[in-house]
């Protein structure tokens, strides 16, 4: 709530979702009411970072990587995001938490 400046309601939690070698996640926006989201990196065994690509309001692609135990916070309904590059390694395990404003 501090990050968004809004009162938030927890909508859903998905995971642990495990992505395996070669996985891609097509760029997309999440459905309403999922406005703010968090990705928690539970574990990974990768040969190179597998970034989340977020298209900012400036129209530029921003690639964000996290290590196990770290979290990405992002506006999932208004910003295009995905992992368009193939995962190189054995796996990445994430939990997704979605919120809506009250």
JSON list of C-alpha atoms in Angstrom, two decimals:
[
{"chain": "A", "resi": 1, "resn": "UNK", "atom": "CA", "xyz": [0.00, 0.00, 0.00]},
{"chain": "A", "resi": 2, "resn": "UNK", "atom": "CA", "xyz": [2.88, 2.34, 0.70]},
{"chain": "A", "resi": 3, "resn": "UNK", "atom": "CA", "xyz": [4.30, 1.73, -2.80]},
{"chain": "A", "resi": 4, "resn": "UNK", "atom": "CA", "xyz": [1.00, 2.39, -4.62]},
{"chain": "A", "resi": 5, "resn": "UNK", "atom": "CA", "xyz": [-0.28, 5.16, -2.37]},
{"chain": "A", "resi": 6, "resn": "UNK", "atom": "CA", "xyz": [-3.68, 3.40, -2.33]},
{"chain": "A", "resi": 7, "resn": "UNK", "atom": "CA", "xyz": [-5.64, 1.20, 0.03]},
{"chain": "A", "resi": 8, "resn": "UNK", "atom": "CA", "xyz": [-5.47, -2.29, -1.50]},
{"chain": "A", "resi": 9, "resn": "UNK", "atom": "CA", "xyz": [-7.49, -5.47, -1.31]},
{"chain": "A", "resi": 10, "resn": "UNK", "atom": "CA", "xyz": [-5.81, -8.84, -1.89]},
{"chain": "A", "resi": 11, "resn": "UNK", "atom": "CA", "xyz": [-7.52, -10.48, -4.90]},
{"chain": "A", "resi": 12, "resn": "UNK", "atom": "CA", "xyz": [-5.55, -13.65, -5.58]},
{"chain": "A", "resi": 13, "resn": "UNK", "atom": "CA", "xyz": [-2.34, -15.59, -5.12]},
{"chain": "A", "resi": 14, "resn": "UNK", "atom": "CA", "xyz": [-1.08, -18.04, -7.74]},
{"chain": "A", "resi": 15, "resn": "UNK", "atom": "CA", "xyz": [1.79, -20.45, -7.37]},
{"chain": "A", "resi": 16, "resn": "UNK", "atom": "CA", "xyz": [4.17, -21.77, -6.87]},
{"chain": "A", "resi": 17, "resn": "UNK", "atom": "CA", "xyz": [4.31, -21.66, -10.70]},
{"chain": "A", "resi": 18, "resn": "UNK", "atom": "CA", "xyz": [7.36, -23.41, -12.13]},
{"chain": "A", "resi": 19, "resn": "UNK", "atom": "CA", "xyz": [8.78, -22.41, -15.50]},
{"chain": "A", "resi": 20, "resn": "UNK", "atom": "CA", "xyz": [11.17, -24.85, -17.17]},
{"chain": "A", "resi": 21, "resn": "UNK", "atom": "CA", "xyz": [13.95, -24.55, -19.76]},
{"chain": "A", "resi": 22, "resn": "UNK", "atom": "CA", "xyz": [12.75, -22.82, -22.93]},
{"chain": "A", "resi": 23, "resn": "UNK", "atom": "CA", "xyz": [9.69, -21.22, -21.31]},
{"chain": "A", "resi": 24, "resn": "UNK", "atom": "CA", "xyz": [8.48, -17.81, -22.53]},
{"chain": "A", "resi": 25, "resn": "UNK", "atom": "CA", "xyz": [5.65, -15.62, -21.29]},
{"chain": "A", "resi": 26, "resn": "UNK", "atom": "CA", "xyz": [4.04, -13.54, -24.03]},
{"chain": "A", "resi": 27, "resn": "UNK", "atom": "CA", "xyz": [3.76, -9.81, -23.30]},
{"chain": "A", "resi": 28, "resn": "UNK", "atom": "CA", "xyz": [0.34, -8.97, -21.86]},
{"chain": "A", "resi": 29, "resn": "UNK", "atom": "CA", "xyz": [-1.60, -6.89, -19.35]},
{"chain": "A", "resi": 30, "resn": "UNK", "atom": "CA", "xyz": [-3.59, -8.48, -16.54]},
{"chain": "A", "resi": 31, "resn": "UNK", "atom": "CA", "xyz": [-7.38, -8.31, -16.41]},
{"chain": "A", "resi": 32, "resn": "UNK", "atom": "CA", "xyz": [-9.24, -5.91, -14.17]},
{"chain": "A", "resi": 33, "resn": "UNK", "atom": "CA", "xyz": [-9.42, -5.68, -11.19]},
{"chain": "A", "resi": 34, "resn": "UNK", "atom": "CA", "xyz": [-5.77, -6.81, -10.94]},
{"chain": "A", "resi": 35, "resn": "UNK", "atom": "CA", "xyz": [-4.16, -3.39, -10.84]},
{"chain": "A", "resi": 36, "resn": "UNK", "atom": "CA", "xyz": [-1.04, -3.93, -8.73]},
{"chain": "A", "resi": 37, "resn": "UNK", "atom": "CA", "xyz": [0.89, -7.16, -8.54]},
{"chain": "A", "resi": 38, "resn": "UNK", "atom": "CA", "xyz": [3.95, -8.73, -6.98]},
{"chain": "A", "resi": 39, "resn": "UNK", "atom": "CA", "xyz": [6.15, -11.56, -8.22]},
{"chain": "A", "resi": 40, "resn": "UNK", "atom": "CA", "xyz": [8.08, -13.42, -5.53]},
{"chain": "A", "resi": 41, "resn": "UNK", "atom": "CA", "xyz": [11.02, -15.47, -6.78]},
{"chain": "A", "resi": 42, "resn": "UNK", "atom": "CA", "xyz": [10.91, -18.64, -4.66]},
{"chain": "A", "resi": 43, "resn": "UNK", "atom": "CA", "xyz": [13.78, -20.53, -6.27]},
{"chain": "A", "resi": 44, "resn": "UNK", "atom": "CA", "xyz": [15.68, -20.86, -9.50]},
{"chain": "A", "resi": 45, "resn": "UNK", "atom": "CA", "xyz": [18.36, -22.86, -11.25]},
{"chain": "A", "resi": 46, "resn": "UNK", "atom": "CA", "xyz": [19.19, -20.79, -14.34]},
{"chain": "A", "resi": 47, "resn": "UNK", "atom": "CA", "xyz": [22.22, -20.39, -16.57]},
{"chain": "A", "resi": 48, "resn": "UNK", "atom": "CA", "xyz": [21.54, -16.66, -17.06]},
{"chain": "A", "resi": 49, "resn": "UNK", "atom": "CA", "xyz": [19.05, -14.13, -15.66]},
{"chain": "A", "resi": 50, "resn": "UNK", "atom": "CA", "xyz": [15.48, -14.46, -16.97]},
{"chain": "A", "resi": 51, "resn": "UNK", "atom": "CA", "xyz": [14.16, -10.88, -16.84]},
{"chain": "A", "resi": 52, "resn": "UNK", "atom": "CA", "xyz": [10.62, -9.66, -16.60]},
{"chain": "A", "resi": 53, "resn": "UNK", "atom": "CA", "xyz": [10.25, -7.15, -19.41]},
{"chain": "A", "resi": 54, "resn": "UNK", "atom": "CA", "xyz": [7.96, -4.23, -18.55]},
{"chain": "A", "resi": 55, "resn": "UNK", "atom": "CA", "xyz": [7.04, -1.58, -21.12]},
{"chain": "A", "resi": 56, "resn": "UNK", "atom": "CA", "xyz": [7.06, 1.69, -19.20]},
{"chain": "A", "resi": 57, "resn": "UNK", "atom": "CA", "xyz": [4.83, 4.67, -19.72]},
{"chain": "A", "resi": 58, "resn": "UNK", "atom": "CA", "xyz": [7.72, 6.11, -21.72]},
{"chain": "A", "resi": 59, "resn": "UNK", "atom": "CA", "xyz": [7.26, 3.29, -24.26]},
{"chain": "A", "resi": 60, "resn": "UNK", "atom": "CA", "xyz": [10.68, 1.82, -23.45]},
{"chain": "A", "resi": 61, "resn": "UNK", "atom": "CA", "xyz": [11.32, -1.78, -22.42]},
{"chain": "A", "resi": 62, "resn": "UNK", "atom": "CA", "xyz": [12.73, -2.20, -18.92]},
{"chain": "A", "resi": 63, "resn": "UNK", "atom": "CA", "xyz": [14.17, -5.61, -18.04]},
{"chain": "A", "resi": 64, "resn": "UNK", "atom": "CA", "xyz": [14.00, -6.46, -14.34]},
{"chain": "A", "resi": 65, "resn": "UNK", "atom": "CA", "xyz": [15.71, -9.47, -12.78]},
{"chain": "A", "resi": 66, "resn": "UNK", "atom": "CA", "xyz": [15.35, -10.79, -9.25]},
{"chain": "A", "resi": 67, "resn": "UNK", "atom": "CA", "xyz": [17.08, -13.45, -7.22]},
{"chain": "A", "resi": 68, "resn": "UNK", "atom": "CA", "xyz": [15.38, -16.00, -4.94]},
{"chain": "A", "resi": 69, "resn": "UNK", "atom": "CA", "xyz": [13.82, -14.22, -1.99]},
{"chain": "A", "resi": 70, "resn": "UNK", "atom": "CA", "xyz": [13.30, -10.97, -3.90]},
{"chain": "A", "resi": 71, "resn": "UNK", "atom": "CA", "xyz": [10.05, -9.37, -5.12]},
{"chain": "A", "resi": 72, "resn": "UNK", "atom": "CA", "xyz": [9.05, -7.28, -8.15]},
{"chain": "A", "resi": 73, "resn": "UNK", "atom": "CA", "xyz": [6.16, -4.83, -7.65]},
{"chain": "A", "resi": 74, "resn": "UNK", "atom": "CA", "xyz": [4.49, -3.57, -10.82]},
{"chain": "A", "resi": 75, "resn": "UNK", "atom": "CA", "xyz": [1.27, -2.16, -12.27]},
{"chain": "A", "resi": 76, "resn": "UNK", "atom": "CA", "xyz": [0.01, -5.31, -13.94]},
{"chain": "A", "resi": 77, "resn": "UNK", "atom": "CA", "xyz": [-3.15, -3.93, -15.56]},
{"chain": "A", "resi": 78, "resn": "UNK", "atom": "CA", "xyz": [-1.72, -0.79, -17.13]},
{"chain": "A", "resi": 79, "resn": "UNK", "atom": "CA", "xyz": [1.80, -1.87, -18.14]},
{"chain": "A", "resi": 80, "resn": "UNK", "atom": "CA", "xyz": [2.59, -4.51, -20.76]},
{"chain": "A", "resi": 81, "resn": "UNK", "atom": "CA", "xyz": [4.81, -7.16, -19.20]},
{"chain": "A", "resi": 82, "resn": "UNK", "atom": "CA", "xyz": [6.10, -10.62, -19.97]},
{"chain": "A", "resi": 83, "resn": "UNK", "atom": "CA", "xyz": [9.17, -12.77, -20.40]},
{"chain": "A", "resi": 84, "resn": "UNK", "atom": "CA", "xyz": [9.64, -12.83, -24.18]},
{"chain": "A", "resi": 85, "resn": "UNK", "atom": "CA", "xyz": [13.11, -14.39, -24.00]},
{"chain": "A", "resi": 86, "resn": "UNK", "atom": "CA", "xyz": [13.43, -18.16, -23.50]},
{"chain": "A", "resi": 87, "resn": "UNK", "atom": "CA", "xyz": [14.42, -19.36, -20.02]},
{"chain": "A", "resi": 88, "resn": "UNK", "atom": "CA", "xyz": [17.91, -20.85, -20.12]},
{"chain": "A", "resi": 89, "resn": "UNK", "atom": "CA", "xyz": [18.38, -23.26, -17.27]},
{"chain": "A", "resi": 90, "resn": "UNK", "atom": "CA", "xyz": [16.45, -25.89, -15.40]},
{"chain": "A", "resi": 91, "resn": "UNK", "atom": "CA", "xyz": [13.66, -23.88, -13.73]},
{"chain": "A", "resi": 92, "resn": "UNK", "atom": "CA", "xyz": [12.38, -20.71, -12.11]},
{"chain": "A", "resi": 93, "resn": "UNK", "atom": "CA", "xyz": [9.67, -20.90, -9.42]},
{"chain": "A", "resi": 94, "resn": "UNK", "atom": "CA", "xyz": [7.50, -17.83, -8.74]},
{"chain": "A", "resi": 95, "resn": "UNK", "atom": "CA", "xyz": [4.47, -16.89, -6.66]},
{"chain": "A", "resi": 96, "resn": "UNK", "atom": "CA", "xyz": [2.15, -14.16, -8.00]},
{"chain": "A", "resi": 97, "resn": "UNK", "atom": "CA", "xyz": [0.11, -11.93, -5.68]},
{"chain": "A", "resi": 98, "resn": "UNK", "atom": "CA", "xyz": [-2.51, -9.56, -7.13]},
{"chain": "A", "resi": 99, "resn": "UNK", "atom": "CA", "xyz": [-4.29, -6.58, -5.57]},
{"chain": "A", "resi": 100, "resn": "UNK", "atom": "CA", "xyz": [-7.07, -4.17, -6.44]},
{"chain": "A", "resi": 101, "resn": "UNK", "atom": "CA", "xyz": [-7.73, -0.72, -5.00]},
{"chain": "A", "resi": 102, "resn": "UNK", "atom": "CA", "xyz": [-10.49, -0.43, -2.42]}
]
